[in-house]
Amino acid sequence: MPKSSQTPIHQSLINAAAKRILLIDGAMGTMIQQHSLEEADFRGQRFADWDSDIKGNNDLLSLSQPQIILDIHRAYLEAGADIIETNTFNSTQVSQADYNMESLSAEINRESAKLARQAADEFSTPDRPRFVAGILGPTSRTASLSPDVNDPGARNVTYDELVENYIESTEALIEGGCHLIMVETVFDTLNAKAALFAVQQVFVKLGYELPIMISGTITDASGRTLSGQTPEAFWNSVRHSTPVSIGLNCALGPDELRPHLLEISNVADTLVTAHPNAGLPNEFGGYDENPKDMAIFLEEFALSGLVNIIGGCCGTGPEHISEFVKSVENISPRIIPGSLPLTKLSGLEAVTIRPDSNFINIGERTNVTGSIKFKRLIKDDKYDEALSVALDQVQSGAQIIDINMDEGLIDGEKAMVRFLRLIAAEPDISKVPIMIDSSKWSVIEAGLKNIQGKGIVNSISLKEGEKEFVRQAKLVKKYGASVIIMAFDEKGQA
């Protein structure tokens, strides 16, 4: 979308971030827990007769106990937060289904945004604007991982279902008055890509766009997301959405987060955020890192030039944010590095094609039109053996694997989806980028909905005319892939 369609919020946020390190708020759940709310409190008057238990549905409190949520926002703003997050971490239909409250999803998003906006407007001044980030959480399901250990190709949610959920939530957040959209606590990058696709769809519909913030979650000391990506691979997968910021939150305390934050700070040509937990959970599931000790770590992040925006996640409260403000008030924000125009791809790991890269080896044996063996395995429904073909390609040095399911005797879309989902469960294969190869756009699109990394579309051309070419090219970008353009037009090959 052209810059002319951006709202003034973009420039306001960029101007503020150029002057100083900005503060995002701390945990909403931690603050809610301090109220020791019981079932009746969650229900309030409106939901007194709801037919299932709803205790723990924190997002519902925006409807049943709005004053509590408003006061939490105010407390964070009073502590010095520049950006506050809406109380919508689980407000998609797919997450509200846990409480049989799918029908309330849009209302929860809308009213949560209104509450945050009310608080932000109270504290905003011309010299120091306050921003509301409309939160799109990861949902309670994952598009890249199977819920059944005996069936690695199974999924409990599809890309299209996630897009539908995220479109509804995004529209409601914007109606409620949020300034930004934040896709956060990303543990599965395919879920995040579905969210970003939805957000961009909404922007096109509205005719303007808001800034997008993205924050991933490194789940443990391995330095990877739950779905297996490294920080750089994660960045390569989502950078097509031109976010105003990229960063990391949750799961780890600041000490454990630092090396992964360094990796993303070194490669991201945009603002970098960090809002870690207050240390690692103790034996009771609580968090022990006190505000002053945590502030020392975040001050070091700032002094090392790693961050533009800091804040807190689980276990943090307004007292943490207050200490963070003091710890970085005299430190200049991270300088955003330039970015060379290189092809940056990813599977679970990042691949960058540079002038000195020499040859990039693309394995083409997972191709039903190019390998008789592979075609036979797919036709005979021997997908486990077909996976061994892909593994052999990677072990033999393929840096990208080309997957083609164009064959009249098979259902190309179904075969592509099944094979990609099985590959996702094999880290020795899925570590490399995927090239989705087909002469049928429907097969390509089915493939794009099932890879969490930044892959390659092979290919699009002008065979069906300029209008269709442009439509497909725009969709490839929204899906977050690179693309090969073939020299064909309506008259044939060049």
GROMACS .gro file of C-alpha atoms in nm:
model
  494
    1MET     CA    1   0.000   0.000   0.000
    2PRO     CA    2   0.147   0.341  -0.092
    3LYS     CA    3   0.270   0.572   0.181
    4SER     CA    4  -0.003   0.821   0.089
    5SER     CA    5  -0.257   0.577   0.240
    6GLN     CA    6  -0.082   0.578   0.578
    7THR     CA    7  -0.240   0.774   0.861
    8PRO     CA    8  -0.054   1.053   1.048
    9ILE     CA    9  -0.005   0.803   1.331
   10HIS     CA   10   0.286   0.649   1.138
   11GLN     CA   11   0.487   0.969   1.139
   12SER     CA   12   0.388   1.057   1.493
   13LEU     CA   13   0.516   0.723   1.620
   14ILE     CA   14   0.836   0.740   1.414
   15ASN     CA   15   0.902   1.096   1.536
   16ALA     CA   16   0.855   0.993   1.898
   17ALA     CA   17   1.079   0.686   1.858
   18ALA     CA   18   1.353   0.898   1.698
   19LYS     CA   19   1.376   1.118   2.007
   20ARG     CA   20   1.389   0.855   2.280
   21ILE     CA   21   1.333   0.494   2.371
   22LEU     CA   22   0.959   0.443   2.401
   23LEU     CA   23   0.780   0.242   2.669
   24ILE     CA   24   0.511  -0.015   2.607
   25ASP     CA   25   0.301  -0.129   2.903
   26GLY     CA   26   0.336  -0.440   3.117
   27ALA     CA   27   0.119  -0.746   3.169
   28MET     CA   28  -0.259  -0.719   3.166
   29GLY     CA   29  -0.311  -1.068   3.312
   30THR     CA   30  -0.078  -1.003   3.605
   31MET     CA   31  -0.275  -0.692   3.698
   32ILE     CA   32  -0.610  -0.870   3.664
   33GLN     CA   33  -0.490  -1.151   3.891
   34GLN     CA   34  -0.429  -0.900   4.169
   35HIS     CA   35  -0.805  -0.843   4.187
   36SER     CA   36  -0.867  -1.210   4.284
   37LEU     CA   37  -1.180  -1.221   4.073
   38GLU     CA   38  -1.422  -1.513   4.106
   39GLU     CA   39  -1.678  -1.657   3.867
   40ALA     CA   40  -1.944  -1.403   3.966
   41ASP     CA   41  -1.703  -1.117   3.903
   42PHE     CA   42  -1.628  -1.237   3.552
   43ARG     CA   43  -1.999  -1.275   3.483
   44GLY     CA   44  -2.113  -0.938   3.616
   45GLN     CA   45  -2.480  -0.861   3.562
   46ARG     CA   46  -2.488  -0.915   3.190
   47PHE     CA   47  -2.353  -1.271   3.191
   48ALA     CA   48  -2.502  -1.388   3.522
   49ASP     CA   49  -2.695  -1.665   3.347
   50TRP     CA   50  -2.427  -1.775   3.098
   51ASP     CA   51  -2.449  -2.152   3.046
   52SER     CA   52  -2.079  -2.234   3.097
   53ASP     CA   53  -1.798  -2.133   3.333
   54ILE     CA   54  -1.625  -1.814   3.221
   55LYS     CA   55  -1.378  -1.750   3.503
   56GLY     CA   56  -1.038  -1.687   3.343
   57ASN     CA   57  -1.177  -1.516   3.033
   58ASN     CA   58  -0.983  -1.198   3.101
   59ASP     CA   59  -1.084  -1.035   2.773
   60LEU     CA   60  -1.451  -1.054   2.872
   61LEU     CA   61  -1.381  -0.815   3.160
   62SER     CA   62  -1.381  -0.534   2.904
   63LEU     CA   63  -1.757  -0.595   2.895
   64SER     CA   64  -1.837  -0.721   3.245
   65GLN     CA   65  -1.587  -0.515   3.451
   66PRO     CA   66  -1.478  -0.226   3.226
   67GLN     CA   67  -1.370  -0.006   3.516
   68ILE     CA   68  -1.104  -0.258   3.619
   69ILE     CA   69  -0.957  -0.262   3.267
   70LEU     CA   70  -0.972   0.116   3.235
   71ASP     CA   71  -0.793   0.161   3.568
   72ILE     CA   72  -0.518  -0.082   3.461
   73HIS     CA   73  -0.459   0.119   3.144
   74ARG     CA   74  -0.446   0.439   3.347
   75ALA     CA   75  -0.197   0.288   3.590
   76TYR     CA   76   0.041   0.199   3.307
   77LEU     CA   77   0.007   0.542   3.150
   78GLU     CA   78   0.069   0.705   3.487
   79ALA     CA   79   0.385   0.493   3.518
   80GLY     CA   80   0.510   0.633   3.185
   81ALA     CA   81   0.392   0.399   2.912
   82ASP     CA   82   0.379   0.551   2.564
   83ILE     CA   83   0.195   0.253   2.414
   84ILE     CA   84  -0.079   0.056   2.587
   85GLU     CA   85  -0.217  -0.274   2.463
   86THR     CA   86  -0.585  -0.356   2.431
   87ASN     CA   87  -0.725  -0.633   2.650
   88THR     CA   88  -0.779  -0.861   2.350
   89PHE     CA   89  -0.512  -1.129   2.365
   90ASN     CA   90  -0.777  -1.404   2.335
   91SER     CA   91  -1.054  -1.210   2.163
   92THR     CA   92  -1.067  -1.401   1.834
   93GLN     CA   93  -1.360  -1.633   1.778
   94VAL     CA   94  -1.135  -1.937   1.782
   95SER     CA   95  -1.007  -1.850   2.131
   96GLN     CA   96  -1.344  -1.734   2.267
   97ALA     CA   97  -1.483  -2.072   2.163
   98ASP     CA   98  -1.328  -2.208   2.484
   99TYR     CA   99  -1.604  -2.019   2.667
  100ASN     CA  100  -1.880  -2.057   2.403
  101MET     CA  101  -1.850  -1.684   2.344
  102GLU     CA  102  -1.754  -1.670   1.976
  103SER     CA  103  -2.046  -1.438   1.907
  104LEU     CA  104  -1.895  -1.176   2.139
  105SER     CA  105  -1.557  -1.158   1.966
  106ALA     CA  106  -1.615  -0.840   1.766
  107GLU     CA  107  -1.779  -0.662   2.060
  108ILE     CA  108  -1.494  -0.752   2.297
  109ASN     CA  109  -1.237  -0.618   2.052
  110ARG     CA  110  -1.433  -0.301   1.986
  111GLU     CA  111  -1.506  -0.219   2.352
  112SER     CA  112  -1.153  -0.307   2.462
  113ALA     CA  113  -1.014  -0.063   2.207
  114LYS     CA  114  -1.255   0.207   2.327
  115LEU     CA  115  -1.141   0.162   2.687
  116ALA     CA  116  -0.773   0.183   2.595
  117ARG     CA  117  -0.835   0.479   2.370
  118GLN     CA  118  -1.022   0.661   2.646
  119ALA     CA  119  -0.727   0.619   2.881
  120ALA     CA  120  -0.469   0.712   2.616
  121ASP     CA  121  -0.658   1.028   2.521
  122GLU     CA  122  -0.666   1.135   2.887
  123PHE     CA  123  -0.286   1.122   2.906
  124SER     CA  124  -0.190   1.237   2.555
  125THR     CA  125  -0.040   1.581   2.500
  126PRO     CA  126   0.084   1.748   2.182
  127ASP     CA  127   0.440   1.697   2.301
  128ARG     CA  128   0.386   1.340   2.415
  129PRO     CA  129   0.119   1.144   2.233
  130ARG     CA  130   0.008   0.810   2.376
  131PHE     CA  131  -0.075   0.523   2.144
  132VAL     CA  132  -0.315   0.230   2.163
  133ALA     CA  133  -0.197  -0.099   2.015
  134GLY     CA  134  -0.484  -0.324   1.910
  135ILE     CA  135  -0.369  -0.671   2.010
  136LEU     CA  136  -0.404  -0.977   1.788
  137GLY     CA  137  -0.294  -1.272   1.998
  138PRO     CA  138  -0.168  -1.605   1.863
  139THR     CA  139  -0.499  -1.787   1.936
  140SER     CA  140  -0.524  -2.117   2.121
  141ARG     CA  141  -0.450  -2.320   1.805
  142THR     CA  142  -0.159  -2.359   1.567
  143ALA     CA  143  -0.158  -2.387   1.188
  144SER     CA  144   0.194  -2.535   1.167
  145LEU     CA  145   0.181  -2.808   1.431
  146SER     CA  146  -0.034  -3.117   1.469
  147PRO     CA  147  -0.249  -3.163   1.783
  148ASP     CA  148  -0.212  -3.541   1.736
  149VAL     CA  149   0.130  -3.700   1.788
  150ASN     CA  150   0.014  -3.998   1.580
  151ASP     CA  151  -0.085  -3.783   1.282
  152PRO     CA  152   0.176  -3.515   1.201
  153GLY     CA  153  -0.032  -3.389   0.908
  154ALA     CA  154  -0.338  -3.312   1.119
  155ARG     CA  155  -0.436  -2.953   1.202
  156ASN     CA  156  -0.700  -2.810   1.437
  157VAL     CA  157  -0.721  -2.481   1.248
  158THR     CA  158  -0.662  -2.371   0.889
  159TYR     CA  159  -0.503  -2.060   0.746
  160ASP     CA  160  -0.836  -1.948   0.601
  161GLU     CA  161  -1.011  -1.988   0.936
  162LEU     CA  162  -0.744  -1.778   1.105
  163VAL     CA  163  -0.769  -1.508   0.839
  164GLU     CA  164  -1.145  -1.492   0.888
  165ASN     CA  165  -1.100  -1.460   1.265
  166TYR     CA  166  -0.833  -1.195   1.238
  167ILE     CA  167  -1.028  -0.986   0.986
  168GLU     CA  168  -1.320  -0.962   1.228
  169SER     CA  169  -1.093  -0.872   1.520
  170THR     CA  170  -0.893  -0.616   1.323
  171GLU     CA  171  -1.201  -0.439   1.193
  172ALA     CA  172  -1.345  -0.417   1.545
  173LEU     CA  173  -1.019  -0.292   1.697
  174ILE     CA  174  -1.000  -0.015   1.439
  175GLU     CA  175  -1.367   0.074   1.493
  176GLY     CA  176  -1.287   0.103   1.863
  177GLY     CA  177  -1.014   0.357   1.796
  178CYS     CA  178  -0.679   0.184   1.822
  179HIS     CA  179  -0.381   0.362   1.664
  180LEU     CA  180  -0.171   0.055   1.583
  181ILE     CA  181  -0.218  -0.316   1.521
  182MET     CA  182   0.012  -0.547   1.712
  183VAL     CA  183   0.054  -0.916   1.624
  184GLU     CA  184   0.218  -1.044   1.940
  185THR     CA  185   0.342  -1.346   2.132
  186VAL     CA  186   0.394  -1.525   1.801
  187PHE     CA  187   0.479  -1.890   1.866
  188ASP     CA  188   0.376  -2.009   1.519
  189THR     CA  189   0.476  -1.786   1.231
  190LEU     CA  190   0.204  -1.930   1.005
  191ASN     CA  191  -0.057  -1.798   1.249
  192ALA     CA  192   0.117  -1.461   1.237
  193LYS     CA  193   0.126  -1.462   0.858
  194ALA     CA  194  -0.247  -1.530   0.855
  195ALA     CA  195  -0.295  -1.235   1.091
  196LEU     CA  196  -0.083  -1.009   0.871
  197PHE     CA  197  -0.272  -1.121   0.560
  198ALA     CA  198  -0.599  -1.035   0.736
  199VAL     CA  199  -0.473  -0.697   0.855
  200GLN     CA  200  -0.361  -0.604   0.505
  201GLN     CA  201  -0.700  -0.712   0.366
  202VAL     CA  202  -0.870  -0.479   0.614
  203PHE     CA  203  -0.639  -0.192   0.521
  204VAL     CA  204  -0.722  -0.235   0.153
  205LYS     CA  205  -1.092  -0.235   0.235
  206LEU     CA  206  -1.063   0.080   0.448
  207GLY     CA  207  -0.835   0.262   0.204
  208TYR     CA  208  -0.577   0.349   0.469
  209GLU     CA  209  -0.335   0.160   0.690
  210LEU     CA  210  -0.222   0.179   1.051
  211PRO     CA  211   0.128   0.093   1.174
  212ILE     CA  212   0.185  -0.277   1.236
  213MET     CA  213   0.392  -0.403   1.529
  214ILE     CA  214   0.504  -0.767   1.544
  215SER     CA  215   0.648  -0.951   1.842
  216GLY     CA  216   0.757  -1.313   1.848
  217THR     CA  217   0.820  -1.551   2.134
  218ILE     CA  218   1.136  -1.757   2.177
  219THR     CA  219   1.015  -2.047   2.385
  220ASP     CA  220   1.336  -2.169   2.547
  221ALA     CA  221   1.716  -2.161   2.542
  222SER     CA  222   1.720  -2.325   2.198
  223GLY     CA  223   1.661  -1.979   2.053
  224ARG     CA  224   1.361  -2.082   1.844
  225THR     CA  225   0.988  -2.024   1.839
  226LEU     CA  226   0.759  -2.311   1.936
  227SER     CA  227   0.717  -2.389   1.565
  228GLY     CA  228   1.095  -2.404   1.525
  229GLN     CA  229   1.209  -2.077   1.366
  230THR     CA  230   1.519  -1.880   1.457
  231PRO     CA  231   1.476  -1.503   1.513
  232GLU     CA  232   1.625  -1.413   1.174
  233ALA     CA  233   1.406  -1.668   0.996
  234PHE     CA  234   1.105  -1.524   1.177
  235TRP     CA  235   1.196  -1.174   1.061
  236ASN     CA  236   1.240  -1.288   0.701
  237SER     CA  237   0.895  -1.448   0.717
  238VAL     CA  238   0.709  -1.135   0.828
  239ARG     CA  239   0.908  -0.842   0.689
  240HIS     CA  240   0.688  -0.829   0.376
  241SER     CA  241   0.422  -0.654   0.588
  242THR     CA  242   0.662  -0.359   0.640
  243PRO     CA  243   0.601  -0.343   1.015
  244VAL     CA  244   0.691  -0.031   1.209
  245SER     CA  245   0.853  -0.261   1.466
  246ILE     CA  246   0.967  -0.619   1.521
  247GLY     CA  247   1.065  -0.769   1.853
  248LEU     CA  248   1.036  -1.038   2.115
  249ASN     CA  249   0.818  -1.084   2.422
  250CYS     CA  250   0.710  -1.343   2.679
  251ALA     CA  251   0.850  -1.689   2.773
  252LEU     CA  252   1.192  -1.562   2.884
  253GLY     CA  253   1.331  -1.312   3.129
  254PRO     CA  254   1.556  -1.030   3.006
  255ASP     CA  255   1.884  -1.216   3.065
  256GLU     CA  256   1.774  -1.520   2.864
  257LEU     CA  257   1.615  -1.303   2.596
  258ARG     CA  258   1.924  -1.096   2.519
  259PRO     CA  259   2.108  -1.318   2.264
  260HIS     CA  260   1.791  -1.366   2.061
  261LEU     CA  261   1.712  -0.995   2.076
  262LEU     CA  262   2.065  -0.925   1.950
  263GLU     CA  263   2.006  -1.152   1.650
  264ILE     CA  264   1.689  -0.974   1.548
  265SER     CA  265   1.831  -0.628   1.619
  266ASN     CA  266   2.124  -0.697   1.386
  267VAL     CA  267   1.904  -0.779   1.086
  268ALA     CA  268   1.585  -0.574   1.123
  269ASP     CA  269   1.564  -0.248   0.929
  270THR     CA  270   1.283  -0.118   1.148
  271LEU     CA  271   1.222  -0.038   1.516
  272VAL     CA  272   1.300  -0.320   1.761
  273THR     CA  273   1.094  -0.395   2.069
  274ALA     CA  274   1.161  -0.603   2.379
  275HIS     CA  275   0.911  -0.677   2.654
  276PRO     CA  276   1.035  -0.980   2.846
  277ASN     CA  277   0.882  -1.159   3.142
  278ALA     CA  278   0.984  -1.076   3.497
  279GLY     CA  279   1.230  -1.364   3.492
  280LEU     CA  280   1.147  -1.732   3.449
  281PRO     CA  281   0.845  -1.882   3.631
  282ASN     CA  282   0.908  -2.009   3.983
  283GLU     CA  283   0.774  -2.340   4.116
  284PHE     CA  284   0.437  -2.178   4.181
  285GLY     CA  285   0.408  -2.028   3.834
  286GLY     CA  286   0.486  -1.676   3.956
  287TYR     CA  287   0.759  -1.433   3.853
  288ASP     CA  288   1.024  -1.302   4.090
  289GLU     CA  289   1.231  -1.046   3.898
  290ASN     CA  290   1.179  -0.717   4.081
  291PRO     CA  291   1.146  -0.385   3.896
  292LYS     CA  292   1.491  -0.247   3.982
  293ASP     CA  293   1.680  -0.564   3.889
  294MET     CA  294   1.486  -0.601   3.566
  295ALA     CA  295   1.551  -0.237   3.481
  296ILE     CA  296   1.927  -0.301   3.498
  297PHE     CA  297   1.898  -0.556   3.218
  298LEU     CA  298   1.684  -0.328   3.002
  299GLU     CA  299   1.924  -0.040   3.060
  300GLU     CA  300   2.201  -0.264   2.923
  301PHE     CA  301   1.985  -0.345   2.620
  302ALA     CA  302   1.956   0.028   2.557
  303LEU     CA  303   2.323   0.106   2.615
  304SER     CA  304   2.413  -0.171   2.370
  305GLY     CA  305   2.194  -0.016   2.102
  306LEU     CA  306   1.955  -0.311   2.080
  307VAL     CA  307   1.615  -0.149   2.132
  308ASN     CA  308   1.379   0.131   2.035
  309ILE     CA  309   1.083   0.026   2.249
  310ILE     CA  310   1.086  -0.161   2.581
  311GLY     CA  311   0.823  -0.288   2.821
  312GLY     CA  312   0.720  -0.591   3.022
  313CYS     CA  313   0.527  -0.912   2.979
  314CYS     CA  314   0.417  -1.175   3.233
  315GLY     CA  315   0.484  -1.079   3.594
  316THR     CA  316   0.539  -0.709   3.527
  317GLY     CA  317   0.323  -0.419   3.641
  318PRO     CA  318   0.324  -0.038   3.655
  319GLU     CA  319   0.608  -0.038   3.907
  320HIS     CA  320   0.826  -0.215   3.650
  321ILE     CA  321   0.736   0.033   3.377
  322SER     CA  322   0.816   0.322   3.611
  323GLU     CA  323   1.164   0.181   3.675
  324PHE     CA  324   1.218   0.113   3.305
  325VAL     CA  325   1.137   0.475   3.224
  326LYS     CA  326   1.406   0.598   3.462
  327SER     CA  327   1.662   0.343   3.341
  328VAL     CA  328   1.657   0.455   2.976
  329GLU     CA  329   1.556   0.820   2.991
  330ASN     CA  330   1.903   0.947   2.904
  331ILE     CA  331   1.997   0.676   2.652
  332SER     CA  332   1.961   0.725   2.278
  333PRO     CA  333   1.740   0.477   2.089
  334ARG     CA  334   1.885   0.210   1.863
  335ILE     CA  335   1.992   0.337   1.521
  336ILE     CA  336   1.798   0.155   1.251
  337PRO     CA  337   2.046  -0.009   1.011
  338GLY     CA  338   2.016   0.011   0.636
  339SER     CA  339   1.915  -0.294   0.438
  340LEU     CA  340   2.074  -0.417   0.118
  341PRO     CA  341   1.833  -0.526  -0.160
  342LEU     CA  342   1.901  -0.897  -0.116
  343THR     CA  343   1.673  -1.198  -0.149
  344LYS     CA  344   1.597  -1.304   0.207
  345LEU     CA  345   1.420  -1.637   0.249
  346SER     CA  346   1.350  -1.875   0.534
  347GLY     CA  347   1.237  -2.214   0.639
  348LEU     CA  348   1.306  -2.277   1.006
  349GLU     CA  349   1.637  -2.106   0.935
  350ALA     CA  350   1.725  -1.799   0.732
  351VAL     CA  351   1.875  -1.803   0.384
  352THR     CA  352   2.005  -1.483   0.224
  353ILE     CA  353   2.121  -1.482  -0.137
  354ARG     CA  354   2.419  -1.249  -0.169
  355PRO     CA  355   2.639  -1.149  -0.465
  356ASP     CA  356   2.907  -1.383  -0.329
  357SER     CA  357   2.668  -1.674  -0.265
  358ASN     CA  358   2.785  -1.855  -0.580
  359PHE     CA  359   2.531  -2.123  -0.669
  360ILE     CA  360   2.212  -2.175  -0.470
  361ASN     CA  361   2.124  -2.542  -0.495
  362ILE     CA  362   1.754  -2.614  -0.544
  363GLY     CA  363   1.649  -2.975  -0.492
  364GLU     CA  364   1.401  -3.071  -0.765
  365ARG     CA  365   1.337  -3.438  -0.692
  366THR     CA  366   1.019  -3.361  -0.495
  367ASN     CA  367   0.850  -3.291  -0.825
  368VAL     CA  368   0.590  -3.520  -0.982
  369THR     CA  369   0.668  -3.388  -1.331
  370GLY     CA  370   1.043  -3.427  -1.292
  371SER     CA  371   1.084  -3.745  -1.089
  372ILE     CA  372   0.920  -4.074  -1.181
  373LYS     CA  373   1.000  -4.215  -0.837
  374PHE     CA  374   0.843  -3.923  -0.653
  375LYS     CA  375   0.535  -3.927  -0.875
  376ARG     CA  376   0.485  -4.297  -0.806
  377LEU     CA  377   0.514  -4.248  -0.430
  378ILE     CA  378   0.257  -3.968  -0.428
  379LYS     CA  379   0.016  -4.161  -0.653
  380ASP     CA  380   0.052  -4.469  -0.431
  381ASP     CA  381  -0.011  -4.259  -0.118
  382LYS     CA  382   0.334  -4.342   0.021
  383TYR     CA  383   0.398  -4.002   0.172
  384ASP     CA  384   0.644  -4.128   0.433
  385GLU     CA  385   0.870  -4.255   0.155
  386ALA     CA  386   0.814  -3.933  -0.038
  387LEU     CA  387   0.943  -3.742   0.265
  388SER     CA  388   1.264  -3.943   0.245
  389VAL     CA  389   1.317  -3.800  -0.105
  390ALA     CA  390   1.296  -3.448   0.039
  391LEU     CA  391   1.529  -3.536   0.325
  392ASP     CA  392   1.784  -3.684   0.085
  393GLN     CA  393   1.774  -3.363  -0.118
  394VAL     CA  394   1.854  -3.148   0.187
  395GLN     CA  395   2.119  -3.384   0.319
  396SER     CA  396   2.281  -3.379  -0.027
  397GLY     CA  397   2.316  -3.002  -0.015
  398ALA     CA  398   1.990  -2.851  -0.139
  399GLN     CA  399   1.946  -2.503   0.012
  400ILE     CA  400   1.589  -2.480  -0.119
  401ILE     CA  401   1.353  -2.762  -0.215
  402ASP     CA  402   1.111  -2.734  -0.506
  403ILE     CA  403   0.778  -2.908  -0.455
  404ASN     CA  404   0.558  -2.967  -0.757
  405MET     CA  405   0.225  -3.151  -0.756
  406ASP     CA  406   0.112  -3.089  -1.116
  407GLU     CA  407  -0.021  -3.425  -1.230
  408GLY     CA  408  -0.354  -3.511  -1.383
  409LEU     CA  409  -0.394  -3.832  -1.182
  410ILE     CA  410  -0.371  -3.666  -0.840
  411ASP     CA  411  -0.550  -3.383  -0.663
  412GLY     CA  412  -0.272  -3.124  -0.678
  413GLU     CA  413  -0.408  -2.899  -0.405
  414LYS     CA  414  -0.474  -3.184  -0.164
  415ALA     CA  415  -0.135  -3.344  -0.230
  416MET     CA  416   0.049  -3.013  -0.190
  417VAL     CA  417  -0.120  -2.936   0.143
  418ARG     CA  418  -0.063  -3.285   0.282
  419PHE     CA  419   0.301  -3.298   0.183
  420LEU     CA  420   0.380  -2.951   0.320
  421ARG     CA  421   0.211  -3.029   0.651
  422LEU     CA  422   0.414  -3.348   0.683
  423ILE     CA  423   0.733  -3.157   0.600
  424ALA     CA  424   0.652  -2.910   0.879
  425ALA     CA  425   0.694  -3.195   1.127
  426GLU     CA  426   1.042  -3.278   0.992
  427PRO     CA  427   1.289  -3.007   1.105
  428ASP     CA  428   1.574  -3.161   0.903
  429ILE     CA  429   1.370  -3.085   0.591
  430SER     CA  430   1.173  -2.776   0.688
  431LYS     CA  431   1.486  -2.588   0.794
  432VAL     CA  432   1.529  -2.484   0.428
  433PRO     CA  433   1.295  -2.255   0.230
  434ILE     CA  434   1.022  -2.412   0.017
  435MET     CA  435   0.971  -2.338  -0.353
  436ILE     CA  436   0.606  -2.396  -0.440
  437ASP     CA  437   0.601  -2.505  -0.803
  438SER     CA  438   0.286  -2.534  -1.013
  439SER     CA  439   0.127  -2.417  -1.334
  440LYS     CA  440  -0.203  -2.395  -1.145
  441TRP     CA  441  -0.258  -2.089  -0.928
  442SER     CA  442  -0.496  -2.279  -0.698
  443VAL     CA  443  -0.217  -2.526  -0.612
  444ILE     CA  444   0.029  -2.243  -0.548
  445GLU     CA  445  -0.215  -2.062  -0.322
  446ALA     CA  446  -0.291  -2.380  -0.127
  447GLY     CA  447   0.082  -2.420  -0.073
  448LEU     CA  448   0.132  -2.061   0.041
  449LYS     CA  449  -0.124  -2.118   0.316
  450ASN     CA  450   0.085  -2.400   0.460
  451ILE     CA  451   0.441  -2.269   0.491
  452GLN     CA  452   0.546  -2.054   0.783
  453GLY     CA  453   0.875  -1.946   0.629
  454LYS     CA  454   0.939  -1.712   0.339
  455GLY     CA  455   0.925  -1.937   0.037
  456ILE     CA  456   0.932  -1.888  -0.339
  457VAL     CA  457   0.649  -1.911  -0.588
  458ASN     CA  458   0.747  -2.085  -0.913
  459SER     CA  459   0.597  -1.914  -1.101
  460ILE     CA  460   0.369  -1.643  -1.240
  461SER     CA  461   0.362  -1.496  -1.590
  462LEU     CA  462   0.161  -1.285  -1.831
  463LYS     CA  463   0.009  -1.590  -2.003
  464GLU     CA  464  -0.336  -1.501  -1.869
  465GLY     CA  465  -0.298  -1.129  -1.920
  466GLU     CA  466  -0.172  -0.832  -1.721
  467LYS     CA  467  -0.473  -0.805  -1.489
  468GLU     CA  468  -0.438  -1.160  -1.361
  469PHE     CA  469  -0.060  -1.124  -1.339
  470VAL     CA  470  -0.092  -0.817  -1.116
  471ARG     CA  471  -0.355  -0.986  -0.899
  472GLN     CA  472  -0.133  -1.287  -0.842
  473ALA     CA  473   0.176  -1.073  -0.779
  474LYS     CA  474  -0.005  -0.873  -0.511
  475LEU     CA  475  -0.127  -1.192  -0.345
  476VAL     CA  476   0.223  -1.342  -0.345
  477LYS     CA  477   0.343  -1.037  -0.153
  478LYS     CA  478   0.055  -1.056   0.096
  479TYR     CA  479   0.133  -1.422   0.157
  480GLY     CA  480   0.494  -1.324   0.224
  481ALA     CA  481   0.674  -1.510  -0.055
  482SER     CA  482   0.931  -1.432  -0.320
  483VAL     CA  483   0.840  -1.505  -0.679
  484ILE     CA  484   0.988  -1.622  -1.007
  485ILE     CA  485   0.855  -1.443  -1.316
  486MET     CA  486   0.850  -1.657  -1.630
  487ALA     CA  487   0.898  -1.490  -1.971
  488PHE     CA  488   0.559  -1.587  -2.111
  489ASP     CA  489   0.271  -1.374  -2.228
  490GLU     CA  490  -0.056  -1.440  -2.409
  491LYS     CA  491   0.137  -1.510  -2.730
  492GLY     CA  492   0.382  -1.759  -2.584
  493GLN     CA  493   0.741  -1.784  -2.463
  494ALA     CA  494   0.988  -1.500  -2.516
   0.00000   0.00000   0.00000
